[in-house]
Short mmCIF file of C-alpha atoms in Angstrom, two decimals:
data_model
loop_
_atom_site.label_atom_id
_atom_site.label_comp_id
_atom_site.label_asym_id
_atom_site.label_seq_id
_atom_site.Cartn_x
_atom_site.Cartn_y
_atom_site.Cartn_z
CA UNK E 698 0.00 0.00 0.00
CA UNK E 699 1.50 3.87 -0.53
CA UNK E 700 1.65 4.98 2.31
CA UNK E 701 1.55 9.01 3.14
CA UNK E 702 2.37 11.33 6.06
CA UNK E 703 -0.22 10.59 8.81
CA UNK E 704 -3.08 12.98 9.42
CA UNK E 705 -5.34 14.06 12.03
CA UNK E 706 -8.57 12.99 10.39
CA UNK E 707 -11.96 15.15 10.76
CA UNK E 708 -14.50 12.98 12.64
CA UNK E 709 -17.78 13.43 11.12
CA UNK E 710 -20.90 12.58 12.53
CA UNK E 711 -24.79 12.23 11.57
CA UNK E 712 -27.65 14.57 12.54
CA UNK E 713 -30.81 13.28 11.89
CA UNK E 714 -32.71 15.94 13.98
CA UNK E 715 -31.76 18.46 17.03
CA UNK E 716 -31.33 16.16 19.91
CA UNK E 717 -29.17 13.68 17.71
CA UNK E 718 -27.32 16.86 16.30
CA UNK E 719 -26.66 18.03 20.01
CA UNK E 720 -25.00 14.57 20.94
CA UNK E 721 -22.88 15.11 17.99
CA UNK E 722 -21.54 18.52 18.89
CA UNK E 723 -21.29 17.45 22.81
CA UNK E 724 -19.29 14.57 22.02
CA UNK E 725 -16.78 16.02 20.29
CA UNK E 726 -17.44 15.99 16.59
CA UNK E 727 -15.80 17.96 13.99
CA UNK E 728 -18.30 18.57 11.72
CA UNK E 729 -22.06 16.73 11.08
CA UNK E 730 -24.05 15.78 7.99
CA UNK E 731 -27.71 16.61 8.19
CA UNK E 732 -30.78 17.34 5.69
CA UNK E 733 -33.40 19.69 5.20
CA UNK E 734 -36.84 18.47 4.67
CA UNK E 735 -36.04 17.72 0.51
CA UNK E 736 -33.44 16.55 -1.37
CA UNK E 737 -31.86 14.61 1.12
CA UNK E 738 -31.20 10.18 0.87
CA UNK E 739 -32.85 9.44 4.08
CA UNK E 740 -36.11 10.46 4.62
CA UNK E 741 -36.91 8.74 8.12
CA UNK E 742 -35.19 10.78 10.30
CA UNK E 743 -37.42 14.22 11.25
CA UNK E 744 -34.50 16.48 9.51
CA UNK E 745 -34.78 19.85 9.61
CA UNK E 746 -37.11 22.63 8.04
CA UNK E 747 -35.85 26.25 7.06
CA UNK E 748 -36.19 27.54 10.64
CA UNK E 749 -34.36 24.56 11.98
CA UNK E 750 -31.57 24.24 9.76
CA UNK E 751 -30.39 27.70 10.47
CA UNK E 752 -30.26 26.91 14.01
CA UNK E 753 -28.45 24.23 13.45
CA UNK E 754 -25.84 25.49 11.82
CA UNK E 755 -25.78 28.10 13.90
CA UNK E 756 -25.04 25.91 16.89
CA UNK E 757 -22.79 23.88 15.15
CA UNK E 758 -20.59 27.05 14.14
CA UNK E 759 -20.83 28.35 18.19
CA UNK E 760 -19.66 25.21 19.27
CA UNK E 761 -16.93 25.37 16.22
CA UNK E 762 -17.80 22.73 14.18
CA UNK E 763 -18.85 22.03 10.64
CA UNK E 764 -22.38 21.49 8.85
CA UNK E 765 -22.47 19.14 5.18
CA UNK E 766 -26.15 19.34 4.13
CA UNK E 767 -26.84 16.80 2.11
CA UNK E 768 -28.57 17.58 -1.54
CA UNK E 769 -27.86 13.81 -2.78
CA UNK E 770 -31.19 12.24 -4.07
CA UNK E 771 -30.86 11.66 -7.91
CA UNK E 772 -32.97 13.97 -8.60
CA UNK E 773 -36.04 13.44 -11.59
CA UNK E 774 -36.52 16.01 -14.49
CA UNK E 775 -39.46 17.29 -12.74
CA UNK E 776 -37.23 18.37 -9.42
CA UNK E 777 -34.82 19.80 -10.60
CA UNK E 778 -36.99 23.33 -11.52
CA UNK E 779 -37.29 23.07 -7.51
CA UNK E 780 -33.93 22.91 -6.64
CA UNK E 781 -32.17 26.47 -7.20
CA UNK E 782 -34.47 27.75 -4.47
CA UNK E 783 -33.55 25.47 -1.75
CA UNK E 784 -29.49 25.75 -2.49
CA UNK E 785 -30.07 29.47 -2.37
CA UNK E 786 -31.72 28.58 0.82
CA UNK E 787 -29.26 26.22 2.27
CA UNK E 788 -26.35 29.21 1.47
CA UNK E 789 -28.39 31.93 2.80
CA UNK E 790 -28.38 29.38 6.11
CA UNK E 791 -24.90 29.24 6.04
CA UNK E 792 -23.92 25.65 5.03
CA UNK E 793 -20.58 24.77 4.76
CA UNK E 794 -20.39 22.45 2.13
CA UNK E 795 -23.35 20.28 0.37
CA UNK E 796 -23.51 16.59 -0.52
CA UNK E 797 -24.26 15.82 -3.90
CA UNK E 798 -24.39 12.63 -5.66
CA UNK E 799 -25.73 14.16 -9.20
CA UNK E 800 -23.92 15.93 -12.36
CA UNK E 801 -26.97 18.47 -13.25
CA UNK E 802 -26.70 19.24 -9.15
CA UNK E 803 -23.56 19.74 -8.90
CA UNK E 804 -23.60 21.94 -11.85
CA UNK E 805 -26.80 24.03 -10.33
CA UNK E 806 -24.69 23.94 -6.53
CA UNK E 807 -21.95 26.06 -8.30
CA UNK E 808 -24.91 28.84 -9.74
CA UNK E 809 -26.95 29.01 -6.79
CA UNK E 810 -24.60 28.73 -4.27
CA UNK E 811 -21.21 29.37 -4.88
CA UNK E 812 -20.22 29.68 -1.15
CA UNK E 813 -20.65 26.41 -0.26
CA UNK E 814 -17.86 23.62 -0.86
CA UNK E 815 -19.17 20.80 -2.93
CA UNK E 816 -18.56 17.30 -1.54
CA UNK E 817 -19.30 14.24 -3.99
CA UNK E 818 -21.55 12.09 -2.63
CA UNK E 819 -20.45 8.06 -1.82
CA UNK E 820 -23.80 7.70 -4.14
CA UNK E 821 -21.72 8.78 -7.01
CA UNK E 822 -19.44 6.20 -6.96
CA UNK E 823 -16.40 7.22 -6.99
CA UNK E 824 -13.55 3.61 -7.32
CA UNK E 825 -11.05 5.54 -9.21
CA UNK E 826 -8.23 8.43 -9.86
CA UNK E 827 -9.67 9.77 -12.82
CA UNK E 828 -13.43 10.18 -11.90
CA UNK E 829 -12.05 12.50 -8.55
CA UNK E 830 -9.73 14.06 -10.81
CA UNK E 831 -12.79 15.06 -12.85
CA UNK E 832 -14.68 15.69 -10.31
CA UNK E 833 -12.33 17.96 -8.87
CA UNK E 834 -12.20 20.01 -12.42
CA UNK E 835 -15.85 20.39 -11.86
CA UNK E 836 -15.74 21.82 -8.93
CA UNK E 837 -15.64 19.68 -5.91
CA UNK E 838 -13.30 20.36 -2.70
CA UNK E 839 -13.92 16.70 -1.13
CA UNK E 840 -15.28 12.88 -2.86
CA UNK E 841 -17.02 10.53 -0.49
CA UNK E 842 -15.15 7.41 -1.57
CA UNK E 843 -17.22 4.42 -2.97
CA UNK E 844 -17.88 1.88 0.77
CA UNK E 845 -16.17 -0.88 -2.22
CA UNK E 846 -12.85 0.13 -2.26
CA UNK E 847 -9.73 -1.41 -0.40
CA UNK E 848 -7.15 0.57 1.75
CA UNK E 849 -4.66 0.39 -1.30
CA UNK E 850 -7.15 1.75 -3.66
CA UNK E 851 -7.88 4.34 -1.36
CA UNK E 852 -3.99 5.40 -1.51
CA UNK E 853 -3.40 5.23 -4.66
CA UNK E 854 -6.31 7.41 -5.44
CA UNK E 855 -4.69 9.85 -2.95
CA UNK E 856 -1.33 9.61 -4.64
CA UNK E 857 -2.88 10.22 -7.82
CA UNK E 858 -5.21 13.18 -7.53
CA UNK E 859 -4.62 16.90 -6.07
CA UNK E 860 -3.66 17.30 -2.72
CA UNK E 861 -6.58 20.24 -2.54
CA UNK E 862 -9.23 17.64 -3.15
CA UNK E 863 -10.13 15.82 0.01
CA UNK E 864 -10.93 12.56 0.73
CA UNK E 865 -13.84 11.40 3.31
CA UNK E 866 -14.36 7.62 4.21
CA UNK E 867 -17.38 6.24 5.74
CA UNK E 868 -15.74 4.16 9.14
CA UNK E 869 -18.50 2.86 10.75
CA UNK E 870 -22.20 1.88 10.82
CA UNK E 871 -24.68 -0.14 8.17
CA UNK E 872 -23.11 -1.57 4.90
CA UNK E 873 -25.13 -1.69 2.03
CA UNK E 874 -25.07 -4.44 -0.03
CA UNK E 875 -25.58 -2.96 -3.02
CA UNK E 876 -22.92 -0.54 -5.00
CA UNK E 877 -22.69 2.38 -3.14
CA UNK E 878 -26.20 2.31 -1.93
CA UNK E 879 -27.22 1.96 -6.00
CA UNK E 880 -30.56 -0.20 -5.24
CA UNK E 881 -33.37 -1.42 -6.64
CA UNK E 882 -34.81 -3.79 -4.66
CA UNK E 883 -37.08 -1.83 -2.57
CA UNK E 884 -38.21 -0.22 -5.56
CA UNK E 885 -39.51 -3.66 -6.98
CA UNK E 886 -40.41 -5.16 -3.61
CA UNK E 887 -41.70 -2.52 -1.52
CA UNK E 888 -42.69 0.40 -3.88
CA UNK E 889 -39.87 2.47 -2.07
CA UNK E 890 -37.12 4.39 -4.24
CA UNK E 891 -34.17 3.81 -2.48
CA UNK E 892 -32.37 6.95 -4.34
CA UNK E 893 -34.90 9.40 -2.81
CA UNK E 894 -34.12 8.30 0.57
CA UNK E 895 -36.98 5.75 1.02
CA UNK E 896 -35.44 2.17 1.55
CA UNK E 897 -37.68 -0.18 3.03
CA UNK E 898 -34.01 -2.60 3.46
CA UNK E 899 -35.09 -5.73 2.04
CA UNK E 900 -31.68 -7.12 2.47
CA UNK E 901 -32.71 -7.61 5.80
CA UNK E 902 -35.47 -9.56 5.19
CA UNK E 903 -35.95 -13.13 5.38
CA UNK E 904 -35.80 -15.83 2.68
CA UNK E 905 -36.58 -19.30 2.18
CA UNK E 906 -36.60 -20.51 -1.48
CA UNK E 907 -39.62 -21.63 -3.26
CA UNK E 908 -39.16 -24.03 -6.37
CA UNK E 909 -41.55 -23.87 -9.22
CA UNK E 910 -42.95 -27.02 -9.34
CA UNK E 911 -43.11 -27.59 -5.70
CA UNK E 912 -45.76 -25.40 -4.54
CA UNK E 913 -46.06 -24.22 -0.78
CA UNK E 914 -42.61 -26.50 0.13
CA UNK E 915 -40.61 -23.76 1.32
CA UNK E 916 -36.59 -24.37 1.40
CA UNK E 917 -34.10 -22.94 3.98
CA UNK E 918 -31.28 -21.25 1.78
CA UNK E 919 -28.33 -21.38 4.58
CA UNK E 920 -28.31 -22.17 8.32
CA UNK E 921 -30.64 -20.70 10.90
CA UNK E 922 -33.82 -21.72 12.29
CA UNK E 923 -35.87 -18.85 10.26
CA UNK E 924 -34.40 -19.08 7.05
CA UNK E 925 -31.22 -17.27 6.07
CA UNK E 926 -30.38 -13.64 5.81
CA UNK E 927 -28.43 -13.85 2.71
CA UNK E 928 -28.32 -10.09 1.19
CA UNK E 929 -27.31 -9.39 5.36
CA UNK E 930 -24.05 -7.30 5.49
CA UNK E 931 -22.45 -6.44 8.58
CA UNK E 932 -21.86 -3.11 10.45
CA UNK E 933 -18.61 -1.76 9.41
CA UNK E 934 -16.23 -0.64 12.47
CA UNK E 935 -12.47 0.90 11.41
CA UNK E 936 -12.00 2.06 14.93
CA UNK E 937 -8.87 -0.07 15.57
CA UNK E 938 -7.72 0.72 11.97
CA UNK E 939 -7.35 4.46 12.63
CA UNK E 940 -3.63 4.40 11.51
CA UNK E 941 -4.15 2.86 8.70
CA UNK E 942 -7.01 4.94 7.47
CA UNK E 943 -4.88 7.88 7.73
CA UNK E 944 -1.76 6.65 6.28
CA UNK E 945 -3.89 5.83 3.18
CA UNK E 946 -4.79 9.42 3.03
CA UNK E 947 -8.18 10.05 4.19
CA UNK E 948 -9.01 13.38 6.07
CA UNK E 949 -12.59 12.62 7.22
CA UNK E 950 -13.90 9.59 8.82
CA UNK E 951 -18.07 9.15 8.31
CA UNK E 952 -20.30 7.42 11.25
CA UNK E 953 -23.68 6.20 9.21
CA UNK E 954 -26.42 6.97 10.99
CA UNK E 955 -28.87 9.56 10.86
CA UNK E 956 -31.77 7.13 11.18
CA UNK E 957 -29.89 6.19 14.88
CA UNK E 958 -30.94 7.80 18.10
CA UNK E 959 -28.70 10.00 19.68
CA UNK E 960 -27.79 7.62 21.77
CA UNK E 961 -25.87 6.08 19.09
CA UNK E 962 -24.39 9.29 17.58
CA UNK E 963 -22.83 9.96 21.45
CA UNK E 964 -21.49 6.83 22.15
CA UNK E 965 -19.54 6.28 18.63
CA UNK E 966 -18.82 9.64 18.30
CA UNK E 967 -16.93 9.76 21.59
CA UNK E 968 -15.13 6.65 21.01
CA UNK E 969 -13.84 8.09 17.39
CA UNK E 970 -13.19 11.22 19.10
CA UNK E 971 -11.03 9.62 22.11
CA UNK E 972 -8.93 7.25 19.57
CA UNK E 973 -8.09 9.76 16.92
CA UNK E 974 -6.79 12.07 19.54
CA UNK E 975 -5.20 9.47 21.47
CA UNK E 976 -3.62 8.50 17.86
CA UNK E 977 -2.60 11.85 17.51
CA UNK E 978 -0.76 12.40 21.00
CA UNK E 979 0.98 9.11 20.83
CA UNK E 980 2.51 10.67 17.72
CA UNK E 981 0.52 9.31 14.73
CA UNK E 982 2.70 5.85 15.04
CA UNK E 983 1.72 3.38 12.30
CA UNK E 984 0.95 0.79 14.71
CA UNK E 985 -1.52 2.82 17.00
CA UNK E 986 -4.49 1.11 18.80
CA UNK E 987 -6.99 2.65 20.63
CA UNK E 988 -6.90 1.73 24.44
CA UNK E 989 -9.39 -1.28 24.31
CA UNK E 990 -12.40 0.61 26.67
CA UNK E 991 -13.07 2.91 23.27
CA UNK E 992 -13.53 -0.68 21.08
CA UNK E 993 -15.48 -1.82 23.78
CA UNK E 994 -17.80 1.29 24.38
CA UNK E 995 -19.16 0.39 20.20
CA UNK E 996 -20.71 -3.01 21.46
CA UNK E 997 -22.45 -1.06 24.14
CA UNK E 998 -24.68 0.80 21.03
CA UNK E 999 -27.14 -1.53 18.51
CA UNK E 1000 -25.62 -3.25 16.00
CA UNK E 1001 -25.18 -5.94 13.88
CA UNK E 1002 -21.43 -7.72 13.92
CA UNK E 1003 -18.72 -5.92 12.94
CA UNK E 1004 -16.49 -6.38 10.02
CA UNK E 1005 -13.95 -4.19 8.44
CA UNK E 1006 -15.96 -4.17 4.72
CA UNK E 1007 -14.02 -3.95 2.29
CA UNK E 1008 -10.92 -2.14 3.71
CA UNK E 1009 -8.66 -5.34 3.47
CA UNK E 1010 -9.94 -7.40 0.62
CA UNK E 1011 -13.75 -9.41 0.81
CA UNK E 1012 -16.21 -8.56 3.10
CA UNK E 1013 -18.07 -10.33 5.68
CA UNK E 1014 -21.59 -11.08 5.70
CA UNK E 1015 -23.91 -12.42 8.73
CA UNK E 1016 -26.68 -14.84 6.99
CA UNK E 1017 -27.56 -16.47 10.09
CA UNK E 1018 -29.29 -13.42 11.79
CA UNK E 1019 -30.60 -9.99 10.49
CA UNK E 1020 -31.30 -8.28 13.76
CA UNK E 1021 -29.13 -6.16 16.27
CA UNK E 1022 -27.18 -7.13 19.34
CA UNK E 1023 -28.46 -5.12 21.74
CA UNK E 1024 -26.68 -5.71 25.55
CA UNK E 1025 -26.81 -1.60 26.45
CA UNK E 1026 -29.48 0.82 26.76
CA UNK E 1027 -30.10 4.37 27.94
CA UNK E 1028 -31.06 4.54 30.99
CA UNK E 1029 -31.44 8.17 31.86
CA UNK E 1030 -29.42 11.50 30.56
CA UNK E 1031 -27.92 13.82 33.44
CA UNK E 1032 -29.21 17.50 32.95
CA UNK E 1033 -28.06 19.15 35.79
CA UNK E 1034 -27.02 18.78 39.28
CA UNK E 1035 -28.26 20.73 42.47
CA UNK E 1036 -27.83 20.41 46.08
CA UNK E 1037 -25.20 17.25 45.78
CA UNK E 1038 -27.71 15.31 43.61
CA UNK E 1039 -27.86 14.68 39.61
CA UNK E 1040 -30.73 15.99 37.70
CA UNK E 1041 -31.60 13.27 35.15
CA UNK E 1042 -34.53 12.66 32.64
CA UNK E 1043 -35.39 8.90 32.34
CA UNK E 1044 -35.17 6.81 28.88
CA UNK E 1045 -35.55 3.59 29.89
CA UNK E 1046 -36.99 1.47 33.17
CA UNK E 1047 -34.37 1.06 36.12
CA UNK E 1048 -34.50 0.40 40.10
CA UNK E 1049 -33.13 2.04 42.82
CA UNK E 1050 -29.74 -0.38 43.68
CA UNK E 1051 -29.39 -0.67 40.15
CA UNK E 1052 -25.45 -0.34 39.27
CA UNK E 1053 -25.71 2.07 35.74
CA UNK E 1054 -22.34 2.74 33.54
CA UNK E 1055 -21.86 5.85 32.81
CA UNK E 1056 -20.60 7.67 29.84
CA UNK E 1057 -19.44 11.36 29.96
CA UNK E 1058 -18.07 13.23 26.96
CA UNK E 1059 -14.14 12.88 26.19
CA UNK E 1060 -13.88 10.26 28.93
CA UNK E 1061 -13.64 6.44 29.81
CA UNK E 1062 -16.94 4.77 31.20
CA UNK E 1063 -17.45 4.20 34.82
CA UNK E 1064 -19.67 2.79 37.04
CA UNK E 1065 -22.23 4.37 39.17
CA UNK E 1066 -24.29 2.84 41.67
CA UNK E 1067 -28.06 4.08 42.38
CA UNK E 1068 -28.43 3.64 46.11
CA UNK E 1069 -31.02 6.47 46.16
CA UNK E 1070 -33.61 7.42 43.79
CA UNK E 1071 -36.02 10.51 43.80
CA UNK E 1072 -38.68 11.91 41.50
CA UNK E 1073 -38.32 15.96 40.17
CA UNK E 1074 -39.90 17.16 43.66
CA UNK E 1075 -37.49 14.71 45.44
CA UNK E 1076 -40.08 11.99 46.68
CA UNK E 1077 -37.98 9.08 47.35
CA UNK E 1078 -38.48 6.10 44.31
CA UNK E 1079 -37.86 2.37 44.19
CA UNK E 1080 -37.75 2.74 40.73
CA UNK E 1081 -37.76 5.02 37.01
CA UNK E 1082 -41.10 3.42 34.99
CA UNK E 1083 -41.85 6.63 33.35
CA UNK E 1084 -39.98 8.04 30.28
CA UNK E 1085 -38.40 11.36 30.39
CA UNK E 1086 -39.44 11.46 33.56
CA UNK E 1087 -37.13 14.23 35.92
CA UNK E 1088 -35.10 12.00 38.83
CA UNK E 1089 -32.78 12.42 41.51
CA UNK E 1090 -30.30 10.71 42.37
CA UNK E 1091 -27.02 11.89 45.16
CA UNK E 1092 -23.92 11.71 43.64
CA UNK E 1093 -20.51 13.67 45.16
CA UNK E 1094 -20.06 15.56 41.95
CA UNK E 1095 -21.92 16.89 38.56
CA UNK E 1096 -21.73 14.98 35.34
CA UNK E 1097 -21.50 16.81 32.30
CA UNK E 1098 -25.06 18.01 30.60
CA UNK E 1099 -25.84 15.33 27.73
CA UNK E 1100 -23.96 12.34 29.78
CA UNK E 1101 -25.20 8.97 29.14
CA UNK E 1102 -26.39 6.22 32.24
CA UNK E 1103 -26.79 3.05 31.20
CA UNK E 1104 -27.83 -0.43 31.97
CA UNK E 1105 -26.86 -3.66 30.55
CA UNK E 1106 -29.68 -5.46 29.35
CA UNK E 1107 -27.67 -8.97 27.99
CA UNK E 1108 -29.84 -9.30 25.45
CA UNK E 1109 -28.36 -11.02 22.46
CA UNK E 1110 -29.47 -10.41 18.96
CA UNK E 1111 -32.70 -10.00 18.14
#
């Protein structure tokens, strides 16, 4: 692999609405990805309207990060008419770059708003030197990189293309199995378009194969008691690769997930956050690992197994299973702290004597136990049944707004 100078990579992280944008910014990202209410490839998360994209951004910019908006839907004939509008609007909010995965957008970005760096979308598919060269002629300051590329391919598209353009990597979260999220089968099975941000994710579904002549005798395709999961990828995580990541070239490493509570976005946010500066006060060395607690805090957030995809040659897929693993939940969020006790809002069901782990921003987990519980008016509780429910609980000193108690369920995947 060509190898290059090591960098301190950007961590970037998802916003799928305020409270999941506010995780991001607490826990320590360097810029976020977000959407207005059109144009944008996921449509389940609430995203923002007008009014609450400039709020966003101006929050992000107070707490001195970054906001990509993404504009990268293929966009029909039809839409396009609709679109100079909304990049005026997305300037006028004060974006800092937009996310674009089509030519005839791109070429309307750099009309209707010229202020805004253009970042090439992982939906273009971008494998090669040439297309980021070209790219790059046409205006573009960043390319997502295709999720199908190795490290190698990644460097020698670095070594091969101006040192202006940058290059942005997703690192963790869902894997597609199709070509850079190119899909059609929701489309066909589900009447969802896929490329306007409406997968239904049939390749999570579950088959069993039906032969012709054999009516109503359903086969098993693979192991597994339900059938097999066969179009099932599994969750990327590059957290112990940050080295190599950056010796390849790449400035910005991308956490899917704007679909994922905030609960997600704060707990693999923070663990990027911790090993990429650890990495970078050890002295970028080539052989850097993160100190095993940050690994560990990723399996304490829904997922499916982990893989590397395609970073060092095939990638693996799960066909036994196409649920999460789910062993950690929120338990409650501290909000303030008065009169030597922690002012918490509830998110999920826990007892007084309950031992929670506890995750504050920019620093290892530890373990707190609840001898004493109290409601808002601080009448003493045997336990939290209500969500977002205001609690009490003594503690000898105030956890940072936004930090995370949780409980360990043990539940395996679902």
């Amino acid at each position: 692999m060509v190898q290059h100078s090591a960098k301190y990579p950007e961590i970037l992280a998802p916003a799928g609405d305020r409270g999941r944008l506010e995780a991001a910014l607490r826990y320590g990202a360097n810029a976020v990805y977000l959407a207005g209410t059109r144009f944008g490839m996921r449509s389940a998360p609430a995203n923002f309207t007008e009014e609450g994209l400039r709020e966003a951004i101006r929050l992000a910019h107070a707490a001195g990060a970054k906001v990509y908006v993404t504009v990268n839907i293929l966009p029909r004939s039809r839409e396009m008419d609709e679109l100079p509008p909304y990049l005026e609007l997305v300037q006028d909010a004060g974006a800092d770059a937009l996310i674009i995965a089509d030519l005839g957008a791109l070429d309307f970005a750099k009309r209707y708003a010229p202020r805004c760096a253009l970042h090439v979308s992982t939906q273009a598919g971008v494998v090669n030197y040439a297309a980021a060269r070209m790219l790059h002629s046409l205006g573009a300051s960043r390319v997502v990189l295709a999720r199908e590329l190795s490290l190698e391919e990644i460097a020698e598209i670095r070594a091969r293309t101006p040192k202006e353009l940058e290059i942005e990597c997703f690192v963790h979260g869902a894997m597609c199995v199709s070509v850079s999220g190119r899909c059609l089968l929701s489309n066909y099975l589900a009447g969802r378009d896929a490329n306007h941000g409406d997968c239904a994710q049939p390749c999570r579904w579950k088959y069993r194969l039906l032969e012709e002549k054999r009516p109503g005798e359903e086969y098993e395709i693979g192991e597994g008691e339900d059938g097999a999961y066969i179009l099932n990828a599994n969750d990327l995580c590059m957290l112990e690769h940050i080295a190599d990541l950056a010796r390849a070239g790449v400035d910005s490493l991308k956490i899917e997930g704007r679909a994922k509570a905030a609960y997600y976005v704060a707990v693999a946010t923070n663990a990027y956050r911790c090993a990429v500066d650890s990495y970078r006060a050890a002295g970028f060395p080539p052989d850097f690992r993160p100190a095993p607690w940050m690994r560990e805090e990723l399996d304490k957030i829904s997922h499916r197994p982990y893989g590397t995809g395609f970073y060092y040659g095939a990638p693996e897929q799960n066909t036994r299973f196409g649920g999460y693993i789910r062993e950690y939940e929120a338990a409650a969020v501290a909000e303030g702290y008065e009169n030597g006790r922690l002012l918490l809002s509830q998110r999920n069901h826990f007892r007084r004597g309950e031992t929670l782990d506890v995750l504050e921003p920019g620093k290892p987990p530890f373990l707190l136990t609840v001898e004493e519980l109290y409601d808002g008016e601080g009448a003493p509780l045997e336990a939290a049944p209500h969500p977002l429910m205001k609690l009490q609980v003594p503690y000898p000193r105030p956890l940072a707004a936004g930090s995370y108690l949780r409980r360990k369920t043990g539940e395996e995947a679902l």
